[in-house]
């Protein structure tokens, strides 16, 4: 019984901590509409710089999670999920994920976002 309680507390803590991280990162990077209107202005040259070059310092926890994830190992770039600087979305949609994972979406609930079951940037199933 104690193990179940400990595991439940750890799970709740992980979900809350993950949610706070996502909200904080979203607030820091994107506006309420999910755009980059809060992002510092970049020159055309800076827009060609990989996001991770700056975000390694600006949002190190997210960059570390991505780097250790299946997407990081496969070198999937930020824009492939989040869009380009002009089309950026803080939270990719199910349709964005379906671009590469259409076969997996058939097995997922249709009434939930991917992030309700999977930890963003780590791509592990929530237990």
C-alpha atoms as a PDB file:
ATOM      1  CA  UNK A   1       0.000   0.000   0.000  1.00  0.00           C
ATOM      2  CA  UNK A   2       2.832   2.431   0.844  1.00  0.00           C
ATOM      3  CA  UNK A   3       4.492   1.728  -2.520  1.00  0.00           C
ATOM      4  CA  UNK A   4       1.279   2.556  -4.347  1.00  0.00           C
ATOM      5  CA  UNK A   5       0.923   5.779  -2.365  1.00  0.00           C
ATOM      6  CA  UNK A   6       4.571   6.732  -2.995  1.00  0.00           C
ATOM      7  CA  UNK A   7       4.164   6.026  -6.705  1.00  0.00           C
ATOM      8  CA  UNK A   8       0.951   8.066  -6.829  1.00  0.00           C
ATOM      9  CA  UNK A   9       2.614  11.013  -5.093  1.00  0.00           C
ATOM     10  CA  UNK A  10       5.582  10.806  -7.483  1.00  0.00           C
ATOM     11  CA  UNK A  11       3.248  10.669 -10.483  1.00  0.00           C
ATOM     12  CA  UNK A  12       1.229  13.673  -9.297  1.00  0.00           C
ATOM     13  CA  UNK A  13       4.445  15.589  -8.589  1.00  0.00           C
ATOM     14  CA  UNK A  14       5.845  14.744 -12.050  1.00  0.00           C
ATOM     15  CA  UNK A  15       2.639  15.826 -13.794  1.00  0.00           C
ATOM     16  CA  UNK A  16       2.432  19.091 -11.821  1.00  0.00           C
ATOM     17  CA  UNK A  17       6.143  19.842 -12.326  1.00  0.00           C
ATOM     18  CA  UNK A  18       5.871  19.072 -16.040  1.00  0.00           C
ATOM     19  CA  UNK A  19       2.802  21.280 -16.375  1.00  0.00           C
ATOM     20  CA  UNK A  20       4.540  24.165 -14.599  1.00  0.00           C
ATOM     21  CA  UNK A  21       7.554  23.759 -16.890  1.00  0.00           C
ATOM     22  CA  UNK A  22       5.371  23.784 -19.998  1.00  0.00           C
ATOM     23  CA  UNK A  23       3.389  26.811 -18.832  1.00  0.00           C
ATOM     24  CA  UNK A  24       6.546  28.670 -17.823  1.00  0.00           C
ATOM     25  CA  UNK A  25       8.285  27.874 -21.103  1.00  0.00           C
ATOM     26  CA  UNK A  26       5.179  28.813 -23.056  1.00  0.00           C
ATOM     27  CA  UNK A  27       4.875  32.104 -21.205  1.00  0.00           C
ATOM     28  CA  UNK A  28       8.550  32.855 -21.716  1.00  0.00           C
ATOM     29  CA  UNK A  29       8.571  32.001 -25.402  1.00  0.00           C
ATOM     30  CA  UNK A  30       5.121  32.528 -26.746  1.00  0.00           C
ATOM     31  CA  UNK A  31       2.244  34.855 -26.261  1.00  0.00           C
ATOM     32  CA  UNK A  32      -1.170  33.690 -25.093  1.00  0.00           C
ATOM     33  CA  UNK A  33      -2.092  33.063 -28.721  1.00  0.00           C
ATOM     34  CA  UNK A  34       0.816  30.604 -29.085  1.00  0.00           C
ATOM     35  CA  UNK A  35       2.812  32.917 -31.352  1.00  0.00           C
ATOM     36  CA  UNK A  36       6.293  34.297 -30.812  1.00  0.00           C
ATOM     37  CA  UNK A  37       5.141  37.864 -30.222  1.00  0.00           C
ATOM     38  CA  UNK A  38       6.969  37.817 -26.846  1.00  0.00           C
ATOM     39  CA  UNK A  39      10.193  36.560 -28.454  1.00  0.00           C
ATOM     40  CA  UNK A  40      13.006  39.099 -28.908  1.00  0.00           C
ATOM     41  CA  UNK A  41      13.261  40.437 -32.449  1.00  0.00           C
ATOM     42  CA  UNK A  42      15.712  38.556 -34.631  1.00  0.00           C
ATOM     43  CA  UNK A  43      17.535  39.585 -37.766  1.00  0.00           C
ATOM     44  CA  UNK A  44      17.047  37.539 -40.931  1.00  0.00           C
ATOM     45  CA  UNK A  45      20.422  35.911 -40.251  1.00  0.00           C
ATOM     46  CA  UNK A  46      19.480  35.090 -36.651  1.00  0.00           C
ATOM     47  CA  UNK A  47      16.264  33.459 -37.889  1.00  0.00           C
ATOM     48  CA  UNK A  48      18.456  30.973 -39.753  1.00  0.00           C
ATOM     49  CA  UNK A  49      20.221  29.978 -36.531  1.00  0.00           C
ATOM     50  CA  UNK A  50      18.996  26.695 -35.003  1.00  0.00           C
ATOM     51  CA  UNK A  51      16.675  27.360 -32.041  1.00  0.00           C
ATOM     52  CA  UNK A  52      18.837  25.195 -29.766  1.00  0.00           C
ATOM     53  CA  UNK A  53      21.805  27.533 -30.192  1.00  0.00           C
ATOM     54  CA  UNK A  54      20.042  30.134 -28.015  1.00  0.00           C
ATOM     55  CA  UNK A  55      17.612  27.923 -26.126  1.00  0.00           C
ATOM     56  CA  UNK A  56      20.422  25.801 -24.734  1.00  0.00           C
ATOM     57  CA  UNK A  57      20.853  28.760 -22.351  1.00  0.00           C
ATOM     58  CA  UNK A  58      17.395  30.392 -22.495  1.00  0.00           C
ATOM     59  CA  UNK A  59      15.414  27.216 -21.698  1.00  0.00           C
ATOM     60  CA  UNK A  60      18.058  24.640 -20.740  1.00  0.00           C
ATOM     61  CA  UNK A  61      15.657  22.109 -19.214  1.00  0.00           C
ATOM     62  CA  UNK A  62      13.588  21.861 -22.404  1.00  0.00           C
ATOM     63  CA  UNK A  63      16.722  21.609 -24.548  1.00  0.00           C
ATOM     64  CA  UNK A  64      18.089  18.814 -22.315  1.00  0.00           C
ATOM     65  CA  UNK A  65      14.806  16.898 -22.499  1.00  0.00           C
ATOM     66  CA  UNK A  66      14.716  17.200 -26.281  1.00  0.00           C
ATOM     67  CA  UNK A  67      18.402  16.236 -26.617  1.00  0.00           C
ATOM     68  CA  UNK A  68      17.875  13.008 -24.624  1.00  0.00           C
ATOM     69  CA  UNK A  69      14.593  12.138 -26.371  1.00  0.00           C
ATOM     70  CA  UNK A  70      14.003   9.959 -29.419  1.00  0.00           C
ATOM     71  CA  UNK A  71      13.453  13.156 -31.425  1.00  0.00           C
ATOM     72  CA  UNK A  72      16.760  14.605 -30.217  1.00  0.00           C
ATOM     73  CA  UNK A  73      18.648  11.417 -31.017  1.00  0.00           C
ATOM     74  CA  UNK A  74      17.054  11.412 -34.488  1.00  0.00           C
ATOM     75  CA  UNK A  75      17.950  15.133 -34.807  1.00  0.00           C
ATOM     76  CA  UNK A  76      14.344  16.201 -35.405  1.00  0.00           C
ATOM     77  CA  UNK A  77      14.556  19.986 -35.462  1.00  0.00           C
ATOM     78  CA  UNK A  78      12.312  22.343 -33.465  1.00  0.00           C
ATOM     79  CA  UNK A  79      10.641  23.750 -36.601  1.00  0.00           C
ATOM     80  CA  UNK A  80       9.543  20.277 -37.673  1.00  0.00           C
ATOM     81  CA  UNK A  81       7.056  20.193 -34.762  1.00  0.00           C
ATOM     82  CA  UNK A  82       6.671  23.846 -33.781  1.00  0.00           C
ATOM     83  CA  UNK A  83       6.814  25.486 -37.219  1.00  0.00           C
ATOM     84  CA  UNK A  84       9.128  28.164 -38.520  1.00  0.00           C
ATOM     85  CA  UNK A  85       9.684  31.504 -36.838  1.00  0.00           C
ATOM     86  CA  UNK A  86       6.763  32.929 -38.829  1.00  0.00           C
ATOM     87  CA  UNK A  87       4.392  29.985 -38.168  1.00  0.00           C
ATOM     88  CA  UNK A  88       5.547  28.995 -34.655  1.00  0.00           C
ATOM     89  CA  UNK A  89       3.148  27.222 -32.263  1.00  0.00           C
ATOM     90  CA  UNK A  90       4.083  26.661 -28.605  1.00  0.00           C
ATOM     91  CA  UNK A  91       2.040  23.449 -28.598  1.00  0.00           C
ATOM     92  CA  UNK A  92       1.957  21.381 -31.792  1.00  0.00           C
ATOM     93  CA  UNK A  93      -1.466  20.020 -32.742  1.00  0.00           C
ATOM     94  CA  UNK A  94      -2.409  16.366 -33.276  1.00  0.00           C
ATOM     95  CA  UNK A  95      -2.255  17.122 -37.000  1.00  0.00           C
ATOM     96  CA  UNK A  96       1.335  18.340 -36.618  1.00  0.00           C
ATOM     97  CA  UNK A  97       2.244  15.072 -34.873  1.00  0.00           C
ATOM     98  CA  UNK A  98       0.389  13.078 -37.559  1.00  0.00           C
ATOM     99  CA  UNK A  99       2.835  14.378 -40.155  1.00  0.00           C
ATOM    100  CA  UNK A 100       5.281  11.729 -38.915  1.00  0.00           C
ATOM    101  CA  UNK A 101       3.155   9.615 -36.576  1.00  0.00           C
ATOM    102  CA  UNK A 102      -0.112   8.990 -38.456  1.00  0.00           C
ATOM    103  CA  UNK A 103       0.088   5.249 -37.766  1.00  0.00           C
ATOM    104  CA  UNK A 104       0.397   5.871 -34.023  1.00  0.00           C
ATOM    105  CA  UNK A 105      -2.509   8.321 -33.870  1.00  0.00           C
ATOM    106  CA  UNK A 106      -4.861   5.514 -34.900  1.00  0.00           C
ATOM    107  CA  UNK A 107      -4.127   3.929 -31.494  1.00  0.00           C
ATOM    108  CA  UNK A 108      -4.586   7.149 -29.491  1.00  0.00           C
ATOM    109  CA  UNK A 109      -7.760   8.645 -28.019  1.00  0.00           C
ATOM    110  CA  UNK A 110      -9.230  11.237 -30.354  1.00  0.00           C
ATOM    111  CA  UNK A 111     -10.574  13.441 -27.560  1.00  0.00           C
ATOM    112  CA  UNK A 112      -7.134  14.219 -26.085  1.00  0.00           C
ATOM    113  CA  UNK A 113      -4.073  16.103 -27.176  1.00  0.00           C
ATOM    114  CA  UNK A 114      -0.835  14.143 -27.478  1.00  0.00           C
ATOM    115  CA  UNK A 115       0.473  15.974 -24.387  1.00  0.00           C
ATOM    116  CA  UNK A 116      -2.245  14.600 -22.115  1.00  0.00           C
ATOM    117  CA  UNK A 117      -0.593  11.167 -22.356  1.00  0.00           C
ATOM    118  CA  UNK A 118       2.983  11.960 -23.430  1.00  0.00           C
ATOM    119  CA  UNK A 119       5.520  14.175 -21.678  1.00  0.00           C
ATOM    120  CA  UNK A 120       6.481  17.006 -24.070  1.00  0.00           C
ATOM    121  CA  UNK A 121      10.074  16.936 -25.317  1.00  0.00           C
ATOM    122  CA  UNK A 122      10.662  13.595 -23.582  1.00  0.00           C
ATOM    123  CA  UNK A 123       8.037  11.666 -25.558  1.00  0.00           C
ATOM    124  CA  UNK A 124       7.498   9.128 -22.834  1.00  0.00           C
ATOM    125  CA  UNK A 125       4.088   7.814 -21.952  1.00  0.00           C
ATOM    126  CA  UNK A 126       2.710   9.129 -18.681  1.00  0.00           C
ATOM    127  CA  UNK A 127       2.245   6.234 -16.262  1.00  0.00           C
END
